[in-house]
PDB file of C-alpha atoms and ligand atoms in Angstrom:
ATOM      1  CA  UNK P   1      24.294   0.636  24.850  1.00 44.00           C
ATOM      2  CA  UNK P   2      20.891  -1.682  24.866  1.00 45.00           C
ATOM      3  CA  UNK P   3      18.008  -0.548  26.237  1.00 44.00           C
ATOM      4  CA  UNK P   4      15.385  -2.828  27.048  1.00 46.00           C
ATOM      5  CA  UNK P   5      11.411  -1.520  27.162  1.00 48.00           C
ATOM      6  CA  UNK P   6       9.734  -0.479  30.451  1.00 47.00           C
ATOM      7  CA  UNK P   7       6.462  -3.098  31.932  1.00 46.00           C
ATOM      8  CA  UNK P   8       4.823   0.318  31.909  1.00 49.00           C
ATOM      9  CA  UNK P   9       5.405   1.276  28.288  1.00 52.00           C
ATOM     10  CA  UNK P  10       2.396   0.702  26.132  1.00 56.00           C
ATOM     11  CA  UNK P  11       2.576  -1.823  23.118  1.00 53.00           C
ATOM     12  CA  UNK P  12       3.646   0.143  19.472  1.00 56.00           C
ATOM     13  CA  UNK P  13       0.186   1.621  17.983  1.00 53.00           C
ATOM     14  CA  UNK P  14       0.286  -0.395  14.955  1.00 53.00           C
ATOM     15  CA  UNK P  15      -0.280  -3.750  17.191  1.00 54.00           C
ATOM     16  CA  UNK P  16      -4.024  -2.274  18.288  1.00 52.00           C
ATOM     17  CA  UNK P  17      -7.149  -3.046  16.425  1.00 45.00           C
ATOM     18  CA  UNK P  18      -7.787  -0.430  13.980  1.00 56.00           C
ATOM     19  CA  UNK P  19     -10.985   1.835  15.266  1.00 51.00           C
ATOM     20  CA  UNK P  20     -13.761   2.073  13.046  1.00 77.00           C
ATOM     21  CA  UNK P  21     -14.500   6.327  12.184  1.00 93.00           C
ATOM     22  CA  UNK P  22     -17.468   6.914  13.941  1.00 94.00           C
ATOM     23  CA  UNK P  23     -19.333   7.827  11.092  1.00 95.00           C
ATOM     24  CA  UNK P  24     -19.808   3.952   9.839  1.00 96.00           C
ATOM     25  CA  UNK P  25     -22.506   1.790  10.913  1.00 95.00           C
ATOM     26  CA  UNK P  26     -20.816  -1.511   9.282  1.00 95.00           C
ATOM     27  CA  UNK P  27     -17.346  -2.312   7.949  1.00 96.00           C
ATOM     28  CA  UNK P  28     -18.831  -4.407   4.530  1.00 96.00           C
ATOM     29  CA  UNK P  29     -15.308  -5.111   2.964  1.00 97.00           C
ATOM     30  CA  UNK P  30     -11.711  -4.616   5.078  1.00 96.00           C
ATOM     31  CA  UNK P  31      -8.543  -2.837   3.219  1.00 97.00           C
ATOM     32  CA  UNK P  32      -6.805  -6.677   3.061  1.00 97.00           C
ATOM     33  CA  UNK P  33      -9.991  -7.908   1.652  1.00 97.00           C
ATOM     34  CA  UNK P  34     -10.134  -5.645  -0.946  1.00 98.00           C
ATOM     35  CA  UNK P  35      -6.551  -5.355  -1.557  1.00 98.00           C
ATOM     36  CA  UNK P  36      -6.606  -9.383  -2.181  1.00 98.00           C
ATOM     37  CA  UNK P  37      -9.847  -8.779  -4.496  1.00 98.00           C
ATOM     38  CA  UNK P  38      -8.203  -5.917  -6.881  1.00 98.00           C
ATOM     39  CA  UNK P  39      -5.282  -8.090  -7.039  1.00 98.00           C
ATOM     40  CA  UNK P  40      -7.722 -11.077  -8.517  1.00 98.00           C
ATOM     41  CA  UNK P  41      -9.536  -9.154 -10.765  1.00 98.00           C
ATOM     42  CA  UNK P  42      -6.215  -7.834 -11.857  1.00 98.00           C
ATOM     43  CA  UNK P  43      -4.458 -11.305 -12.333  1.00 98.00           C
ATOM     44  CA  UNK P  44      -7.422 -12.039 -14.478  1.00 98.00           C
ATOM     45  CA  UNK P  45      -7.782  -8.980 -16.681  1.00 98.00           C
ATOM     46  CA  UNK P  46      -3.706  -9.364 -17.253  1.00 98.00           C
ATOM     47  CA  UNK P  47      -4.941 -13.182 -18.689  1.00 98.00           C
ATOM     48  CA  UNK P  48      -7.735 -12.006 -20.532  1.00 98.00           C
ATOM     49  CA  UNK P  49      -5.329  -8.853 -22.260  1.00 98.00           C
ATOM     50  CA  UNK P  50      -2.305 -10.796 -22.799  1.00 98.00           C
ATOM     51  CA  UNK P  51      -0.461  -9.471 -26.525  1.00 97.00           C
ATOM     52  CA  UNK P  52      -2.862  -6.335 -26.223  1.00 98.00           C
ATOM     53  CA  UNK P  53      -2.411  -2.726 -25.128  1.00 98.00           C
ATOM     54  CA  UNK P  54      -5.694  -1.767 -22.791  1.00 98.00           C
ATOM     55  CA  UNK P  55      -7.070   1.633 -22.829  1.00 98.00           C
ATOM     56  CA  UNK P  56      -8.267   2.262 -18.579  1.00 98.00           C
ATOM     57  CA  UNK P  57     -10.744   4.878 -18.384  1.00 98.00           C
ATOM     58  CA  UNK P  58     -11.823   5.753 -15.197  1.00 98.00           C
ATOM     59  CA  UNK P  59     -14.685   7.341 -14.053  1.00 96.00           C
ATOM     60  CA  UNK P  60     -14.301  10.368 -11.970  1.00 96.00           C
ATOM     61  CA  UNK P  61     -13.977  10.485  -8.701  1.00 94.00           C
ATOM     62  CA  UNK P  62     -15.232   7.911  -7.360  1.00 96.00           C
ATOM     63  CA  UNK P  63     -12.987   4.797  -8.911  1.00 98.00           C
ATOM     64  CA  UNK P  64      -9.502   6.712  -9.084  1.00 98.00           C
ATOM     65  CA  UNK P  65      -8.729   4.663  -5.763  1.00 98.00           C
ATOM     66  CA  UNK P  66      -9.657   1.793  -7.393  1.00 98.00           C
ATOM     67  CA  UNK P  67      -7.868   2.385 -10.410  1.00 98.00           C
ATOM     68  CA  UNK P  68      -4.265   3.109  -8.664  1.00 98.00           C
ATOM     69  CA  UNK P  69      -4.801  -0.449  -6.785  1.00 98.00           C
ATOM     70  CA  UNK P  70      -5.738  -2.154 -10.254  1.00 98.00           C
ATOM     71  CA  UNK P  71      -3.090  -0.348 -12.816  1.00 98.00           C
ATOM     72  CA  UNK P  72      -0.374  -1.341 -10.576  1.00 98.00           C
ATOM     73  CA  UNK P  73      -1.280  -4.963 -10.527  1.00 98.00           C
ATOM     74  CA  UNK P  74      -1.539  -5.140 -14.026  1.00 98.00           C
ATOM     75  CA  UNK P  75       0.738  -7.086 -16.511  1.00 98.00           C
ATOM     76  CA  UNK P  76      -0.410  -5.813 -19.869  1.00 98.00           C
ATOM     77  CA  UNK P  77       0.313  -2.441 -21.626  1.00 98.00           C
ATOM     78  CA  UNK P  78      -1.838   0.197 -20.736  1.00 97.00           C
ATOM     79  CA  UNK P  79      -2.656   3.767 -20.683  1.00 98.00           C
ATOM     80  CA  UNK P  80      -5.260   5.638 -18.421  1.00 98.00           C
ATOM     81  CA  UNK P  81      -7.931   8.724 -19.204  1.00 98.00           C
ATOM     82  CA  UNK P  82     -10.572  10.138 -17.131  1.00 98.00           C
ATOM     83  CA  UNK P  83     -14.103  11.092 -17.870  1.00 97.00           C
ATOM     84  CA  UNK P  84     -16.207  12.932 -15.553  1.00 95.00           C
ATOM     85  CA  UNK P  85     -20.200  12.910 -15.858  1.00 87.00           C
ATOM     86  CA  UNK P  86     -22.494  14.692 -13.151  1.00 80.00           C
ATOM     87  CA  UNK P  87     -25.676  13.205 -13.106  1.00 74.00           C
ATOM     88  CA  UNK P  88     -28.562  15.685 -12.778  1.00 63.00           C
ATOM     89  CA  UNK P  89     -31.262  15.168  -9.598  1.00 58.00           C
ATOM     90  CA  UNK P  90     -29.640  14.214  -5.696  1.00 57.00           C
ATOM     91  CA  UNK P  91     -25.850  14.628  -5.535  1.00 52.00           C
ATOM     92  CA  UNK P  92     -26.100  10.455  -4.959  1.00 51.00           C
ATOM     93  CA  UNK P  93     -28.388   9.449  -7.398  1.00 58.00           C
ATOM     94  CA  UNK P  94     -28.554   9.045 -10.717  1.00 60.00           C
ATOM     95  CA  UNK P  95     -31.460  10.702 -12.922  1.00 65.00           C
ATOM     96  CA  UNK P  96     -30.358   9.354 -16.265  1.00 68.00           C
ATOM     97  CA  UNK P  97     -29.494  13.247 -17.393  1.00 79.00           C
ATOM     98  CA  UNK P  98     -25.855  14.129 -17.751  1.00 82.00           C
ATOM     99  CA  UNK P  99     -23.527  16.838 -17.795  1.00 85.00           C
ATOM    100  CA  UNK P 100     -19.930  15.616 -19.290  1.00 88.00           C
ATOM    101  CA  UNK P 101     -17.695  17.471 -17.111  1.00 90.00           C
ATOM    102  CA  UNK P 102     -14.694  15.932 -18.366  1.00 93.00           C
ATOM    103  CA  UNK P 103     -14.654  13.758 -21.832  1.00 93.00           C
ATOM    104  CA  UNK P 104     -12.006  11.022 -23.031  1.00 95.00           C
ATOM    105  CA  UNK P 105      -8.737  12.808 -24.460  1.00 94.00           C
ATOM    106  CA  UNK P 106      -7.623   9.775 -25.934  1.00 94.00           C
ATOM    107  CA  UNK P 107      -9.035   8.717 -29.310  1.00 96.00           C
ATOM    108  CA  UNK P 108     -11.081   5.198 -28.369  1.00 97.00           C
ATOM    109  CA  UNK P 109     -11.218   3.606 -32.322  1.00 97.00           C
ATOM    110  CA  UNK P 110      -9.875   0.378 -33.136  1.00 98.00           C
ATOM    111  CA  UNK P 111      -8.398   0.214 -29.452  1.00 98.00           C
ATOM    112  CA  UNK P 112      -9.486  -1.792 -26.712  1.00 98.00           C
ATOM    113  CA  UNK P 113     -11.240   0.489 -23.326  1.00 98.00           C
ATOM    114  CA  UNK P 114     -11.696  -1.426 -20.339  1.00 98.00           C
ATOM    115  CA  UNK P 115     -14.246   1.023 -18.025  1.00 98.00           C
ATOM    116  CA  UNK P 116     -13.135   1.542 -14.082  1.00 98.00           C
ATOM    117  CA  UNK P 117     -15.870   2.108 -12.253  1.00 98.00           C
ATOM    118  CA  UNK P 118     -16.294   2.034  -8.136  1.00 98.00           C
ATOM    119  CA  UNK P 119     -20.040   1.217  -8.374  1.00 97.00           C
ATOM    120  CA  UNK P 120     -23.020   0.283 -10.601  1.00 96.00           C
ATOM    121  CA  UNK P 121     -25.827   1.371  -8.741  1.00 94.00           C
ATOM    122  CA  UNK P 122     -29.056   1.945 -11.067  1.00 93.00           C
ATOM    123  CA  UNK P 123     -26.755   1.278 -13.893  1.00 94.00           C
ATOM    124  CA  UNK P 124     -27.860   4.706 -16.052  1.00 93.00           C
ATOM    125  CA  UNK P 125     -23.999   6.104 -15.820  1.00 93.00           C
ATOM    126  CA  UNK P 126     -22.579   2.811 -17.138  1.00 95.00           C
ATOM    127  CA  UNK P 127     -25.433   2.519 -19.866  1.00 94.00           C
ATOM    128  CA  UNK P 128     -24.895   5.774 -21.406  1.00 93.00           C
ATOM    129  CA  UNK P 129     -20.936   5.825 -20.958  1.00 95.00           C
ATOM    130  CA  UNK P 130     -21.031   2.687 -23.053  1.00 96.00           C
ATOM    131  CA  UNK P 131     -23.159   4.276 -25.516  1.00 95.00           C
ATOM    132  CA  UNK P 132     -20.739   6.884 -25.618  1.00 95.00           C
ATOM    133  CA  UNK P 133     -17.898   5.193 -26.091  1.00 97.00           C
ATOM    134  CA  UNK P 134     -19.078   2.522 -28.523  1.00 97.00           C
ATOM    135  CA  UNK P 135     -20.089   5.450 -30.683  1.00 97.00           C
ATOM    136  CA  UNK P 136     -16.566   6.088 -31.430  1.00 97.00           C
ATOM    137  CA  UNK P 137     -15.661   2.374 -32.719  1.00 98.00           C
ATOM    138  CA  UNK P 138     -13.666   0.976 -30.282  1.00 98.00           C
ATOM    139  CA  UNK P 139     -12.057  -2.797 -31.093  1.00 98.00           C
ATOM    140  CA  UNK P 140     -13.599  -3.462 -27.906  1.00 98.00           C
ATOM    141  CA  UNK P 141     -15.179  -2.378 -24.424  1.00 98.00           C
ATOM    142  CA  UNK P 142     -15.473  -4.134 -21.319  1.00 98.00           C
ATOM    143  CA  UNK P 143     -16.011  -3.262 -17.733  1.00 98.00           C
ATOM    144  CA  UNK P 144     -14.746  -3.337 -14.161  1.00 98.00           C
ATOM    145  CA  UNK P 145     -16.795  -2.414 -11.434  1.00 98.00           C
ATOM    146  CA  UNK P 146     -15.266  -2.784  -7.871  1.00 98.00           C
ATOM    147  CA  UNK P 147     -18.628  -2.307  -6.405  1.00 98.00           C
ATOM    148  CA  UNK P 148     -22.161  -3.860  -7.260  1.00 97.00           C
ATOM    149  CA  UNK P 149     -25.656  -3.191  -5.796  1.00 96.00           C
ATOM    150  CA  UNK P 150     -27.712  -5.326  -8.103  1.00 95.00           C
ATOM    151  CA  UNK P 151     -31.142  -4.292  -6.020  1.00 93.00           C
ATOM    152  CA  UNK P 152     -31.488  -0.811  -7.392  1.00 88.00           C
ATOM    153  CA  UNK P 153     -30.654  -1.113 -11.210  1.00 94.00           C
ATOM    154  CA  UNK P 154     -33.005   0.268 -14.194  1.00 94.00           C
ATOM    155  CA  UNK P 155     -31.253  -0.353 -16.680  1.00 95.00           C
ATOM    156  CA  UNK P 156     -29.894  -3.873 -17.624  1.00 95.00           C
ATOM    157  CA  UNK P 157     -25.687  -3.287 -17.762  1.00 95.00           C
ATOM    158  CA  UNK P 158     -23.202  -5.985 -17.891  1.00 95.00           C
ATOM    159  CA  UNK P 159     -20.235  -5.802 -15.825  1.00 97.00           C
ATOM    160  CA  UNK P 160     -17.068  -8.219 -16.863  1.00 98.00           C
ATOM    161  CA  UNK P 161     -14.802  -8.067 -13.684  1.00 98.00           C
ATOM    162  CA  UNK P 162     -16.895  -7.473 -10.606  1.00 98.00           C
ATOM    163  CA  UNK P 163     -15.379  -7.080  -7.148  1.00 98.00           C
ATOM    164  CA  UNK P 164     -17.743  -7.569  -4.393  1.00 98.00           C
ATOM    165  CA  UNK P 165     -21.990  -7.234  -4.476  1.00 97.00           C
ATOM    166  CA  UNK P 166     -23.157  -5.399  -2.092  1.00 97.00           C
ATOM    167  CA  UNK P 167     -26.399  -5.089  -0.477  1.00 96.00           C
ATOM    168  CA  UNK P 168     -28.762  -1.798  -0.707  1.00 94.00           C
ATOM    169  CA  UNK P 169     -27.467   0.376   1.728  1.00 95.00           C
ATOM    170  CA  UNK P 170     -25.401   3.370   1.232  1.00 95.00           C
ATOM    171  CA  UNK P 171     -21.516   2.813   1.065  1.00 96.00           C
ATOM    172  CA  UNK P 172     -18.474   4.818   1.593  1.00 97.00           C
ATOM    173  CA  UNK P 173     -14.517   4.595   1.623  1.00 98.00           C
ATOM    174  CA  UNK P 174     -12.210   3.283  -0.861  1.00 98.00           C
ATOM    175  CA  UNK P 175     -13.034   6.093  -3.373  1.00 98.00           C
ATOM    176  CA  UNK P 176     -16.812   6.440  -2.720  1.00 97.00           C
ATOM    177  CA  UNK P 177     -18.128   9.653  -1.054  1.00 96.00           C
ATOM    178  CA  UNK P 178     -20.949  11.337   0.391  1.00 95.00           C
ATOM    179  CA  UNK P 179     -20.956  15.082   0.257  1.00 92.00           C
ATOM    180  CA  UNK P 180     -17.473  14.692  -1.227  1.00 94.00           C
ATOM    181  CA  UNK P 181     -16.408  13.042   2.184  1.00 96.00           C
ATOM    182  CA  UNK P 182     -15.261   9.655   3.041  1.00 97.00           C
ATOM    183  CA  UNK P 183     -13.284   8.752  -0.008  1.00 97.00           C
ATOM    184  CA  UNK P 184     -10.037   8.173   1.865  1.00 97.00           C
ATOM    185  CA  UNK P 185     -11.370   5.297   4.582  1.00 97.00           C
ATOM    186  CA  UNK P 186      -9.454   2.635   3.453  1.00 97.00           C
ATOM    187  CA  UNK P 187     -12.267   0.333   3.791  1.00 97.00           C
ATOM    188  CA  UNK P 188     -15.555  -0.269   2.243  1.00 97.00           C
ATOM    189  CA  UNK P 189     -18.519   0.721   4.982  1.00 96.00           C
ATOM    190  CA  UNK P 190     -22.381   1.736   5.053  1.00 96.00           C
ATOM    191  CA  UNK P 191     -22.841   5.538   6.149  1.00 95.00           C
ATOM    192  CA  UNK P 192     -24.821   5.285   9.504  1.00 94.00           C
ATOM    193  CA  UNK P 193     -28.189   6.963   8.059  1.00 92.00           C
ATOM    194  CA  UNK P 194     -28.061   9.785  10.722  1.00 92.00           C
ATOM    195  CA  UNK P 195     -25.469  11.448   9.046  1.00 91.00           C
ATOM    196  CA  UNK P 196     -27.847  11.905   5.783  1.00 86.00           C
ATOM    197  CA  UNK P 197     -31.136  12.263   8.117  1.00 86.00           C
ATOM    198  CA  UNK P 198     -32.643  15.884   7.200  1.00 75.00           C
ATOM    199  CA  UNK P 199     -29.861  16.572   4.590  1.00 75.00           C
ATOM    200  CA  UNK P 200     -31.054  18.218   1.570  1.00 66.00           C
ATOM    201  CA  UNK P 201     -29.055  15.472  -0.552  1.00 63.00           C
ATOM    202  CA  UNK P 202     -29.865  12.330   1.081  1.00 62.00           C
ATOM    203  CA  UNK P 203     -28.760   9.014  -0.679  1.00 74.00           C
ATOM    204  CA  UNK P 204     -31.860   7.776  -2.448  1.00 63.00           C
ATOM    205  CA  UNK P 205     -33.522   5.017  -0.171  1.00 46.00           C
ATOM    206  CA  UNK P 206     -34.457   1.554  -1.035  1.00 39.00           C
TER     207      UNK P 206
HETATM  208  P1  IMP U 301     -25.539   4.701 -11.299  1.00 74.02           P
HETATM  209  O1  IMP U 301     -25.562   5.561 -12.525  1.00 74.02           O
HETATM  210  O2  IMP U 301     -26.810   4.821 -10.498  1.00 74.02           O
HETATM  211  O3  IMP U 301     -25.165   3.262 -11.565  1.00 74.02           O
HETATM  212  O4  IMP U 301     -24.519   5.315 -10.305  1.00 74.02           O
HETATM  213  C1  IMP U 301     -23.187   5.261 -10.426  1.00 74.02           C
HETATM  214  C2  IMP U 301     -22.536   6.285  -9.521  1.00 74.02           C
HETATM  215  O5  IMP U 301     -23.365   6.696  -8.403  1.00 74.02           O
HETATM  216  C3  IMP U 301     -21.301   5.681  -8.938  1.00 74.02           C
HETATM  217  O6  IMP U 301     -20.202   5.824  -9.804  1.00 74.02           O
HETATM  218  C4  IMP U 301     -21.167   6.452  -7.630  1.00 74.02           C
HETATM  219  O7  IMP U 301     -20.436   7.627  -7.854  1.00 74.02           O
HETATM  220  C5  IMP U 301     -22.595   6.808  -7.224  1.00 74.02           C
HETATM  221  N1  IMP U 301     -23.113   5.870  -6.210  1.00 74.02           N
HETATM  222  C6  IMP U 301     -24.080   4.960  -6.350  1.00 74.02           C
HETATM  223  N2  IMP U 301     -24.298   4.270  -5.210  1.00 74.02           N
HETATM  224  C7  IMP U 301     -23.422   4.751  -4.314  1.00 74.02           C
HETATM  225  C8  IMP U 301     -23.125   4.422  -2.934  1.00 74.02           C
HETATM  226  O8  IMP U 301     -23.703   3.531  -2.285  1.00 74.02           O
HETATM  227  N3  IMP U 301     -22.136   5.168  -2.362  1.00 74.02           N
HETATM  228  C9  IMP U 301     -21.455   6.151  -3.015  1.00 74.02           C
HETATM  229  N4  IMP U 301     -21.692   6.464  -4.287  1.00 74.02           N
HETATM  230  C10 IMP U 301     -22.660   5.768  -4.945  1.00 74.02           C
END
């Protein structure tokens, strides 16, 4: 038998406006804005890689979010490995010192490594990762970056796909943490600074 819905009955959940998690000041770049983005930079990594196998390492934790949405969109050949560097000093800063937690598995020479990254903030993690791996004679190395915050680099880096710039405030969601939280907001957000106020590992300020 049909039913038909009651005047009283309240619209289906999925038809409200999403709330934002209390936690976020700012929503910088939506889950449909960024899912159109990855799928660019995709499109054009597939162009650039066409006839070649790519090599996607991603750099712990922060850009394995990103690198799900990107591998999937891609059209060329391509295997993924993981390295994992803690950077000594604030648990959100970089000092420039590192601890290689987890190194490549896969051998690097004469193949062609595309780096994921989620952000290049003062650029020190990306500088010495390409170091690294251009020590071990790849055919080439290039890098994708979902995230930028030009303001606070100190090191000169260049970045070959490049997702959104954002200003210097401290971002979340999407992969990104602080504390190890916040990595599974679908969105892109700045932390409301209250949250960080009086912690012992504060995000280093402008
Ligand atoms: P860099 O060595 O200073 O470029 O820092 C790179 C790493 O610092 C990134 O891969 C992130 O894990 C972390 N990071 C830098 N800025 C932010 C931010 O605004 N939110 C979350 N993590 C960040």
């Amino acid at each position: 038998m049909r039913t038909t819905r009651s005047t009283t009955e309240k619209k289906p959940a999925k038809t409200r406006k999403p709330a934002l998690h209390p936690d976020i000041r700012e929503v910088l770049h939506t889950q449909e804005e960024i899912a159109a983005k990855v799928k660019t930079m995709a499109a054009q990594i597939s162009r650039d890689y066409a006839g070649k196998e790519v090599i996607l390492v991603c750099v712990l934790k922060g850009a394995a979010v990103f690198l799900a949405d990107l591998m999937r969109q891609l059209t060329v050949p391509c295997i993924v490995d993981y390295v994992n560097w803690s950077s000594y000093g604030t648990s959100t800063s970089s000092s420039g010192v590192f601890r290689i937690l987890q190194d490549l598995e896969e051998s690097v020479e004469s193949r062609h490594v595309l780096i994921v990254e989620d952000i290049i903030d003062t650029g020190l993690t990306l500088h010495y990762l390409l170091r690294h791996i251009r020590g071990r004679n790849p055919a080439s190395v290039k890098v994708a970056a979902l995230l930028d915050k030009p303001s606070k680099r100190k090191i000169e880096v260049h970045t070959d796909y490049c997702g959104f710039k954002v200003p210097d405030e401290f971002v979340v969601g999407y992969g990104l943490d602080y504390d190890q939280k916040y990595r599974n907001l679908p969105f892109v957000g700045v932390l409301r600074p209250e949250i960080y106020a009086g912690s012992d590992t504060p995000p280093d300020k402008p």
